Each structure stands twice: as C-alpha cells, then as structure tokens.
Short mmCIF file of C-alpha atoms and ligand atoms in Angstrom, two decimals:
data_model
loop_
_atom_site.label_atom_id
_atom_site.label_comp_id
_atom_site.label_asym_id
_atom_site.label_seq_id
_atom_site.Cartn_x
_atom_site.Cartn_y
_atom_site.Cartn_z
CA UNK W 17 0.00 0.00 0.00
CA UNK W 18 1.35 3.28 -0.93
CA UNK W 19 1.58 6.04 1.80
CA UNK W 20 -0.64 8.66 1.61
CA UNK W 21 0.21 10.59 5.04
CA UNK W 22 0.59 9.27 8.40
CA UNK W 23 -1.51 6.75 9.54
CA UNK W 24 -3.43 6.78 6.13
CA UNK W 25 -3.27 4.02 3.46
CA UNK W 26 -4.60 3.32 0.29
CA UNK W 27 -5.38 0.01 0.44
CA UNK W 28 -4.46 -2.13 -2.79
CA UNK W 29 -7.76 -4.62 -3.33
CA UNK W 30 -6.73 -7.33 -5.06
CA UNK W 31 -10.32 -8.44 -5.82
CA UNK W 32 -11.39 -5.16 -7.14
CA UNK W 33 -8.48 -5.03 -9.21
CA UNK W 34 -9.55 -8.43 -10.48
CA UNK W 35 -12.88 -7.67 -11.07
CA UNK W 36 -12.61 -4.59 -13.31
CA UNK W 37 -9.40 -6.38 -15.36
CA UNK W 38 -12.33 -9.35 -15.66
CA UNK W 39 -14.96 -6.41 -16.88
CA UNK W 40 -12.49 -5.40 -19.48
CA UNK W 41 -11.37 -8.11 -20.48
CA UNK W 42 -15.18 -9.71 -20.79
CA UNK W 43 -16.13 -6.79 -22.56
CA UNK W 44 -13.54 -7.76 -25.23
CA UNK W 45 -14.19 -10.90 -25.16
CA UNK W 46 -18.27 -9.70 -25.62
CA UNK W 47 -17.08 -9.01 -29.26
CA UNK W 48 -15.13 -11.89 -29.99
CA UNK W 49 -18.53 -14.19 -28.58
CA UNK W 50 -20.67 -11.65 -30.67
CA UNK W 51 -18.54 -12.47 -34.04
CA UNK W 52 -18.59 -16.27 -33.72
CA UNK W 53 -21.45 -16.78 -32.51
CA UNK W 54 -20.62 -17.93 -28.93
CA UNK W 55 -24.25 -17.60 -27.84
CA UNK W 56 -26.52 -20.15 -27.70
CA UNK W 57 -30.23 -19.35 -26.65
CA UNK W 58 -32.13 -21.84 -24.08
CA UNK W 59 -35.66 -22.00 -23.77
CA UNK W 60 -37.99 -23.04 -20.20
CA UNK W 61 -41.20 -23.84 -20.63
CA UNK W 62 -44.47 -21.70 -19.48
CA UNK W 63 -47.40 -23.74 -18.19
CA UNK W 64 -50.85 -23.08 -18.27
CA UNK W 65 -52.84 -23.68 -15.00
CA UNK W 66 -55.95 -23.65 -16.03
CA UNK W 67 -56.02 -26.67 -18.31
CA UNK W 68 -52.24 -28.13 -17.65
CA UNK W 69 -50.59 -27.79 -20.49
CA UNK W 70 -47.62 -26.36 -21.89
CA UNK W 71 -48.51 -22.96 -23.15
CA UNK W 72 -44.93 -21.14 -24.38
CA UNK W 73 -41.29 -20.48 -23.58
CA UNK W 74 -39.09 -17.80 -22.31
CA UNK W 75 -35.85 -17.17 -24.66
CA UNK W 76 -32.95 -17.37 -21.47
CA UNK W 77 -29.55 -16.65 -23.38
CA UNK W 78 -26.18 -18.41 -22.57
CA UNK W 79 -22.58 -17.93 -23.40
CA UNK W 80 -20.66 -20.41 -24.00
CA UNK W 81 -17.21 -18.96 -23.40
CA UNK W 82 -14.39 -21.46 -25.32
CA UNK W 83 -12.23 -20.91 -22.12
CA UNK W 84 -14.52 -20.28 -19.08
CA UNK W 85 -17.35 -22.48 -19.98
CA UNK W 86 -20.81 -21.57 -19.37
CA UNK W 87 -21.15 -17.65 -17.94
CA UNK W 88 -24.60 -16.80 -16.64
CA UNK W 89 -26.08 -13.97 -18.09
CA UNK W 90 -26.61 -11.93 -14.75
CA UNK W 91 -22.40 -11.52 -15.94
CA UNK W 92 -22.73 -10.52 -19.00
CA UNK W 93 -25.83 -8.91 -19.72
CA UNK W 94 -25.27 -5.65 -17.35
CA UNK W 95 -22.00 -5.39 -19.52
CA UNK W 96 -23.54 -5.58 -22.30
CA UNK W 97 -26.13 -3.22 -21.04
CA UNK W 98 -23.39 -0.49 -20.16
CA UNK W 99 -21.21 -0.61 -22.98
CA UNK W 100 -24.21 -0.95 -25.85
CA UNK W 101 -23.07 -4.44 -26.99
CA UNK W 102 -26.68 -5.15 -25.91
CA UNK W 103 -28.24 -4.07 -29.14
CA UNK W 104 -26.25 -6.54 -31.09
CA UNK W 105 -26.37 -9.41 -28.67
CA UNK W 106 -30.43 -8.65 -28.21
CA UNK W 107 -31.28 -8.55 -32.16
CA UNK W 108 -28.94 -12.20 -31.69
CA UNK W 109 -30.95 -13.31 -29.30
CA UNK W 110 -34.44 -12.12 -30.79
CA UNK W 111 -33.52 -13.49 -34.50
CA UNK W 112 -32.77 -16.57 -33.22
CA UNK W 113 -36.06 -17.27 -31.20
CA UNK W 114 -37.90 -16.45 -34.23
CA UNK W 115 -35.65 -18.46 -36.33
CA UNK W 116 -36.88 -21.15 -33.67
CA UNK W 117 -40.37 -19.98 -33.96
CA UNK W 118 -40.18 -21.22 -37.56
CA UNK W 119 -38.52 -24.62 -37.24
CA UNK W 120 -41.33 -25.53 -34.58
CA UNK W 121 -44.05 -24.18 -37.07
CA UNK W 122 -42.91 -26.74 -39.20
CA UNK W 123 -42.05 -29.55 -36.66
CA UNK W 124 -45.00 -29.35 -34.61
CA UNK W 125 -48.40 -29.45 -34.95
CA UNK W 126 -49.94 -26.60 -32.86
CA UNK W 127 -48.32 -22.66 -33.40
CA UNK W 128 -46.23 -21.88 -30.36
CA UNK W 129 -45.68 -18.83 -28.57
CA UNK W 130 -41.91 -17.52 -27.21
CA UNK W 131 -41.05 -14.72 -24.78
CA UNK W 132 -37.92 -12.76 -25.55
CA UNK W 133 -36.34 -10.53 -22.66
CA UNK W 134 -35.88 -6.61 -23.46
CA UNK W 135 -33.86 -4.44 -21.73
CA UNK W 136 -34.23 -1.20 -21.48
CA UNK W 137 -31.11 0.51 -23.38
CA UNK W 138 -32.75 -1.69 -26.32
CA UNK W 139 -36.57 -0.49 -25.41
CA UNK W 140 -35.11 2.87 -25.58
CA UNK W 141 -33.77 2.48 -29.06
CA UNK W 142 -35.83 4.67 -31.68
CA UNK W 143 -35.54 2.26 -34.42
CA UNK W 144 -36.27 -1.32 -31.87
CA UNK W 145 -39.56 -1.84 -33.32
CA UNK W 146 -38.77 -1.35 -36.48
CA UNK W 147 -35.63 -3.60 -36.22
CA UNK W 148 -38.09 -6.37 -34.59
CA UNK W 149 -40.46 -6.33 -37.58
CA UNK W 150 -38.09 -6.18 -40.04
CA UNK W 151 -37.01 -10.01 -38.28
CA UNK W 152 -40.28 -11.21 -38.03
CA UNK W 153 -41.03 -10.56 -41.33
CA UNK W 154 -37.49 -11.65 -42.99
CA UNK W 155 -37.81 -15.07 -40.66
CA UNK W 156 -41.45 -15.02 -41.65
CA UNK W 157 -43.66 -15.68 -38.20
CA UNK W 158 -46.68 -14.09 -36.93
CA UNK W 159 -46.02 -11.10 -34.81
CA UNK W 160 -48.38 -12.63 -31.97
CA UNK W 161 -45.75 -16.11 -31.88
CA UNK W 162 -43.45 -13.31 -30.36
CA UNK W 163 -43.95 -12.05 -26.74
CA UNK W 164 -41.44 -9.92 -24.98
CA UNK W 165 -40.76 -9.41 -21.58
CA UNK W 166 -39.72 -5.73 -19.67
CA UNK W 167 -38.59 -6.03 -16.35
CA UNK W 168 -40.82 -3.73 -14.18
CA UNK W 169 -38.50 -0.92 -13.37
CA UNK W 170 -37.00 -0.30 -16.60
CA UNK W 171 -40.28 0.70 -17.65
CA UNK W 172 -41.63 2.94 -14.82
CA UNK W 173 -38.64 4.85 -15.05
CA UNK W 174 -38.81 5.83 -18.68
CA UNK W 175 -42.42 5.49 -18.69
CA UNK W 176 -42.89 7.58 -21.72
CA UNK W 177 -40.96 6.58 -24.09
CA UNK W 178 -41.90 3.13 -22.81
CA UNK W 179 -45.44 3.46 -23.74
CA UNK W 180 -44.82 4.34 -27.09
CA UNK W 181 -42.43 1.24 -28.14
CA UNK W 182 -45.18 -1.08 -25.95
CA UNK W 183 -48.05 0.32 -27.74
CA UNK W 184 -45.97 -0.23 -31.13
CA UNK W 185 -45.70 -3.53 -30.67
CA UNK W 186 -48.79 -4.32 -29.06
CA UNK W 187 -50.49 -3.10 -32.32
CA UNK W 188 -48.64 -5.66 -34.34
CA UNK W 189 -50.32 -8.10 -31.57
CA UNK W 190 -46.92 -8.82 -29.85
CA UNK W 191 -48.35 -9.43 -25.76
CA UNK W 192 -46.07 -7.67 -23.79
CA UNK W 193 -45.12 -8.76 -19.80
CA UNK W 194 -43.34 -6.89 -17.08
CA UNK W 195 -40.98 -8.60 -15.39
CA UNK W 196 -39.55 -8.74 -12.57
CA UNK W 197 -42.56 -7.48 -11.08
CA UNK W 198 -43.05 -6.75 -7.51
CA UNK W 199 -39.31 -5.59 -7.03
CA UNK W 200 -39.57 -2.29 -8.49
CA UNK W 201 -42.07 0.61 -7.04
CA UNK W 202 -44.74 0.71 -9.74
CA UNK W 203 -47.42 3.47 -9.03
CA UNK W 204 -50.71 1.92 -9.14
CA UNK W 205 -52.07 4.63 -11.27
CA UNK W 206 -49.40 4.33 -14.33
CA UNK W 207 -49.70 0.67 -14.13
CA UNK W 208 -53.63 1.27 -14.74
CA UNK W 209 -52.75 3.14 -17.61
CA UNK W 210 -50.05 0.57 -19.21
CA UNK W 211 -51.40 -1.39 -21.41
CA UNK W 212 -49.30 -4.29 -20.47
CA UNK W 213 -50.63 -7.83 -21.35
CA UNK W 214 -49.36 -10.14 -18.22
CA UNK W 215 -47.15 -9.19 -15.22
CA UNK W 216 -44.33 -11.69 -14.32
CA UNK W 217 -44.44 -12.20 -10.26
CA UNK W 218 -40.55 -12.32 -9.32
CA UNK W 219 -39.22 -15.24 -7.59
CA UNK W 220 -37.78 -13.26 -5.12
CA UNK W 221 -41.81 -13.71 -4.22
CA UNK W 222 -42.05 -17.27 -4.64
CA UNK W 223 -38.88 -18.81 -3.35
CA UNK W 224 -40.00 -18.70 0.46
CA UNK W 225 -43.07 -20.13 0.14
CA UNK W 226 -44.63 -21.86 2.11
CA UNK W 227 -42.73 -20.56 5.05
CA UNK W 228 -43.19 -16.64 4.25
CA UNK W 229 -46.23 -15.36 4.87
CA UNK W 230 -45.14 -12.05 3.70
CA UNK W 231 -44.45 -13.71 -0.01
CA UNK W 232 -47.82 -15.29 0.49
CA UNK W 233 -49.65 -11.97 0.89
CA UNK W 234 -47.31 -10.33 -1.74
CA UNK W 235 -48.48 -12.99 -4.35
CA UNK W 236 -52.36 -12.64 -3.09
CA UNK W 237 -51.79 -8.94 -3.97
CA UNK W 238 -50.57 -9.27 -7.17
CA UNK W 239 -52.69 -11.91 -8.53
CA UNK W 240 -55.88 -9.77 -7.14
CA UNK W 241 -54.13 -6.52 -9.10
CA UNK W 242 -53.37 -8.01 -11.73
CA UNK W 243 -57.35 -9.80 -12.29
CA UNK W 244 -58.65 -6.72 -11.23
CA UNK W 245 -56.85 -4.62 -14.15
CA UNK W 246 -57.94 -7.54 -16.70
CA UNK W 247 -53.95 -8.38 -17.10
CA UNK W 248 -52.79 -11.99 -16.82
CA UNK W 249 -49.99 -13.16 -14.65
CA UNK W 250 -47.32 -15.52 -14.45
CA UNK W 251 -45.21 -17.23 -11.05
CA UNK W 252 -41.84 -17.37 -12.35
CA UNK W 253 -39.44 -19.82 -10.22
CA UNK W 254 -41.87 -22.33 -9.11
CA UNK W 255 -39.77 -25.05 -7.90
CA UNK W 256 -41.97 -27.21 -5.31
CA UNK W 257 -45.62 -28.88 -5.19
CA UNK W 258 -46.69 -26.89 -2.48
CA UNK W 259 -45.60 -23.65 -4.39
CA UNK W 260 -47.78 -24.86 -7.15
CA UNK W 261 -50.63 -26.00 -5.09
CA UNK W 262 -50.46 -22.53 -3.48
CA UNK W 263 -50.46 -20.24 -6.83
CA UNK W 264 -53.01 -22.61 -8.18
CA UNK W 265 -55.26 -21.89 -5.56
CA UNK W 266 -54.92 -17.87 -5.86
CA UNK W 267 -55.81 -18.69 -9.69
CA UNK W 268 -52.48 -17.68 -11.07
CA UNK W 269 -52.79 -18.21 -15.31
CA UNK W 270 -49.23 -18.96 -15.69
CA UNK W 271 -45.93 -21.11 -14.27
CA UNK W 272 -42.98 -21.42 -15.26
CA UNK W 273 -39.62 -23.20 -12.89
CA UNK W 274 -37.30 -26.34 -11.99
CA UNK W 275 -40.60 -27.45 -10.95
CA UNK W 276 -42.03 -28.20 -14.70
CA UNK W 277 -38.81 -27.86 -16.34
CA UNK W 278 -34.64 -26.09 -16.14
CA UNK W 279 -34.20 -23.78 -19.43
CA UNK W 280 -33.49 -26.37 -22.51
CA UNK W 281 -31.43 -26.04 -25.82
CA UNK W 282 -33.42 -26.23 -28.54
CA UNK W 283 -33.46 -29.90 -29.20
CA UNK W 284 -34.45 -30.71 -25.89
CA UNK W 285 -37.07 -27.94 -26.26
CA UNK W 286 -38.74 -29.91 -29.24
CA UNK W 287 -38.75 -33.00 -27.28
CA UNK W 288 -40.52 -31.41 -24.23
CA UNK W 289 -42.91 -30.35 -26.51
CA UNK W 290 -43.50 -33.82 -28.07
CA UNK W 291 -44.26 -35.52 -24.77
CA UNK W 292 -46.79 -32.61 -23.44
CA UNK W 293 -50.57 -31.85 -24.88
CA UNK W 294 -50.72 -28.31 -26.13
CA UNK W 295 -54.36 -26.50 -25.96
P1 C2E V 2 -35.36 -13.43 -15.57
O1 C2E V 2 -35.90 -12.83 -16.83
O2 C2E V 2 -36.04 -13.07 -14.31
O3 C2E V 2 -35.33 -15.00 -15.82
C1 C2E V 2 -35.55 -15.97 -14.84
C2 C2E V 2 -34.27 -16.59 -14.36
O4 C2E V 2 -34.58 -17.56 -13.35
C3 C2E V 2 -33.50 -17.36 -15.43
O5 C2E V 2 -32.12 -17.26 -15.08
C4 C2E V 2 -33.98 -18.80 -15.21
O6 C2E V 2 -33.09 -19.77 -15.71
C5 C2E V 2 -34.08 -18.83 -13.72
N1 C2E V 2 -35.06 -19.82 -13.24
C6 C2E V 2 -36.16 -20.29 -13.88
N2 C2E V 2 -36.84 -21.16 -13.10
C7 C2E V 2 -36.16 -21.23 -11.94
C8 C2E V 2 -36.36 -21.98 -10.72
O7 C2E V 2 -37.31 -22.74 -10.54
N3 C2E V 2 -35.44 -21.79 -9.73
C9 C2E V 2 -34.37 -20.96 -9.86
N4 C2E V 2 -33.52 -20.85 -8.84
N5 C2E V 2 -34.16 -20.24 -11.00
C10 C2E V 2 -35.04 -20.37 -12.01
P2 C2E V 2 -31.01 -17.00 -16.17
O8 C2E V 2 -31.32 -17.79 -17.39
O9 C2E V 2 -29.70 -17.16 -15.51
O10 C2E V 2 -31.24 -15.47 -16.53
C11 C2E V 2 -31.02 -14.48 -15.56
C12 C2E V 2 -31.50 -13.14 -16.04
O11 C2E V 2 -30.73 -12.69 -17.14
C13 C2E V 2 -32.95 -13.15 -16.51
O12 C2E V 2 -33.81 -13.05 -15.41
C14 C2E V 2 -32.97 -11.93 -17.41
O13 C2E V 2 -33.16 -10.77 -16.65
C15 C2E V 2 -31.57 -11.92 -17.97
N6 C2E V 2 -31.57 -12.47 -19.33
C16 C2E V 2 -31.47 -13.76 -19.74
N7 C2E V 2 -31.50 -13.83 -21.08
C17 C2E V 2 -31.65 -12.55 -21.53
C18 C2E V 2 -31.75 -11.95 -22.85
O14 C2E V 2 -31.74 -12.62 -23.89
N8 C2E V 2 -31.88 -10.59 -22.89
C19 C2E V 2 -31.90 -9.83 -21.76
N9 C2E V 2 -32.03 -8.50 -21.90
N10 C2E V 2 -31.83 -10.36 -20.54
C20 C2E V 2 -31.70 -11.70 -20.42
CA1 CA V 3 -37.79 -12.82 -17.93
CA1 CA V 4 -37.02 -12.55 -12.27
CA1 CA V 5 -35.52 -10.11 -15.23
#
C-alpha cells in the first residue's frame, strides 16, 4: 500500500483489481462471442394452469465462453447493457427465437408462442420496433408467436418513451409482460394506464413459500391486481408442489420453474414439446 500521510493508506484490493481487469477483459471478449457466434439461446417452458398444459417459452440466453465455460447472463448482460453491446447481442438473441419460432411451425403441430427478454437501453432504441419487424417478417412468423418481456422498473422509469415502443408492438399483436414485477415501485395509477398484457411475479416472491407469509400476501396482492386490471400473470421460479398448489389456488394463469422444467437447448425444447398436450 502506498503512503498517503501518516496513519493513512490506500489500500491495494486485489479483488477489485480483479474484477474490473475481468470487466475489461469480458467486454472484449463480448465481441469476440458476438462475431462467432458464442451464444446459444435456451428456452424453459411456461405452463398453463388452467387446463395443464404447456402454453410457451421464455428465450434465457447463454454464453458459452471457449475458455470459461458456461457464464450466466446476470455476468454478462449488465456489460452488455453499459457498454451498448446489448443491441447486437439482443437482435442475436431475438432473431434466433424467431428463427426457432419457424422450425417448430414446421415440426409441430400446434403454433407456439416464445417470450424474448428486453432491456431497457434496447426499449429505448428509436428504431427497436422497427428492427423487430423487419425479423419477423425476414424469418417469416406471426407477430403474436413473439412475446417480450420488460422487467418492471426499466419501464416505470422511462415510462414515456416506454409506452410508445409497448403500444408499437402491441399493435402488431406482440403481448407484452413486465418482469420482474413486484421488485420495483410501480405506481398503481401508471400501471392502470399501461397497457401491459401479463405481469411476471418475481421469484424473489415465490422462493419462500410456504414458510413466508409475507411472499404469500405479496403474491395474493398481485394476482388480485393483476385480475382486477384484466392483465394476466405468471409465477416465475416455481420449484416445489406446495408452491404450485399454493399459486393454483390464488388462480395464477401462468408457471414457469425447476418445478415443470430447467431452461433447454433447442433440441431438448422440441422434445418437451413432443411428450406434453398443447391447448
Ligand atoms: P429473468 O428474466 O427473471 O429469468 C428468470 C431466471 O430464473 C433465469 O435465469 C432462469 O433460468 C431462472 N429460473 C427459472 N426457473 C427457476 C427456478 O425454478 N429456480 C431458480 N432458482 N431459477 C429459475 P437466467 O437464465 O440465468 O437469466 C437471468 C436473467 O438474465 C434473466 O432473469 C434476465 O433478466 C436476464 N436475461 C437472460 N436472457 C436474456 C436476454 O436474452 N436478454 C436480456 N435483456 N436479458 C436476459
Ligand atoms: Ca424474464
Ligand atoms: Ca425474475
Ligand atoms: Ca428479469
């Protein structure tokens, strides 16, 4: 540690050091993965409650780094957000699902449905619903096989400019969800006025339950909103039978965890499908 007067260090933190060579060196890396293709995009199935059945995914992307293996994208995607690689690595992730779309139009029987996450820096992007048309029509889909998923407080805080891309793509029939929901500090009265199609119910909410009666009452709430507003909603991280048993009961629409199913690659996906009845 260097001296900077008596008494008083600077201390050297190796870790911190480490971390931000890591960043940097990720955020090359980010590139490289961008130009060959080192992304592969995993898909977890949605279930409906009402009549049991599989009902659509959510696209969940992955990295598969030739060195470090598999890096969750909790590591890569705030990068990505900061440094604006996120544009490129969401139109990856977005062409792909629709690209996926298409080969299960043809390989299954029944149309299927996929939710793509959005972050904001992308929402916020003048020409992102634009650039998701021009994929949907190039891969050749139906808007409404494409859903896409904002995480809660993204949205409140740019709620303007939010509304604007939402109502874009609702009009093209994409459904739209908000994510994530529960953690951020929606006002009631601009969540009235969204015209958001589902809300996501975070598993920060569903994780202690049974035990919690706090998460308990926090999922009552939202379910009751959510009804009461005519939006549907979805338990995200459902992992047990009594977690089930206990959303089912509130009449949650939607599940989606370890419980049914981990995120699959795309073959895997296909398979799933094969084994469950779809409406
Ligand atoms: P999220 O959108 O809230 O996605 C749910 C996360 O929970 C996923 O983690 C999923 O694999 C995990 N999960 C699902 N069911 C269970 C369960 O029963 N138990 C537990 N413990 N976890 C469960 P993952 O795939 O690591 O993704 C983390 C986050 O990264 C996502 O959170 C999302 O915010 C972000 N993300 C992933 N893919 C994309 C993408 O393509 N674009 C953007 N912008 N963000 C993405
Ligand atoms: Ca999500
Ligand atoms: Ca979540
Ligand atoms: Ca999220």
């Amino acid at each position: 540690a260097k001296a900077l007067g008596k008494n008083q260090f600077r201390i050297f933190d190796p870790k911190l050091a480490e971390r931000q060579e890591l960043r940097i060196r990720l955020q090359t890396e980010l590139d490289i993965a961008l130009k060959e293709e080192q992304f592969e995009v995993y898909y977890q199935p949605k279930i409906c409650l009402n009549s049991n059945t599989l009902l659509e995914a959510e696209a969940l992307v992955r990295w598969k780094h030739p060195l470090r293996g598999l890096i969750s994208p909790l590591e890569f995607i705030p990068l990505a957000e900061e440094t604006g690689q996120i544009h490129e690595l969401g139109a990856y992730v977005f062409r792909s699902t629709c690209q996926f779309i298409n080969e299960l139009n043809t390989t299954l029987d029944k149309p299927v449905r996929i939710a793509v996450n959005v972050s904001v820096k992308q929402l916020l992007k003048e020409s992102i619903t634009q650039d998701f048309f021009d994929i949907i029509d190039t891969v050749g889909i139906k808007p409404n096989q494409i859903e896409l998923e904002l995480t809660e407080s993204a949205v409140m805080e740019n709620i303007v400019e939010a509304r604007k891309a939402i109502s874009a793509f609702q009009n093209r029939g994409i459904n739209i969800a908000l994510d994530d929901f529960g953690t951020g500090y929606s006002s009631l009265s601009y969540l009235a006025k969204l015209t958001i199609n589902t809300l996501k119910i975070d598993r920060e909410f569903i994780k202690d339950i049974p035990e919690s009666e706090e998460s308990k009452a926090i999922c009552r709430s939202i379910i009751s909103l959510a009804h009461s507003l005519g939006k549907s909603v979805v338990a995200e991280g459902i992992e047990t039978e009594e977690q089930l048993a206990f959303l089912k009961q509130l009449n949650c629409d939607i599940a989606q965890g370890y419980y049914f199913a981990k995120p699959m690659n795309k073959e895997d996906y296909i398979n799933f499908c094969k084994t469950q009845k779809t409406e």
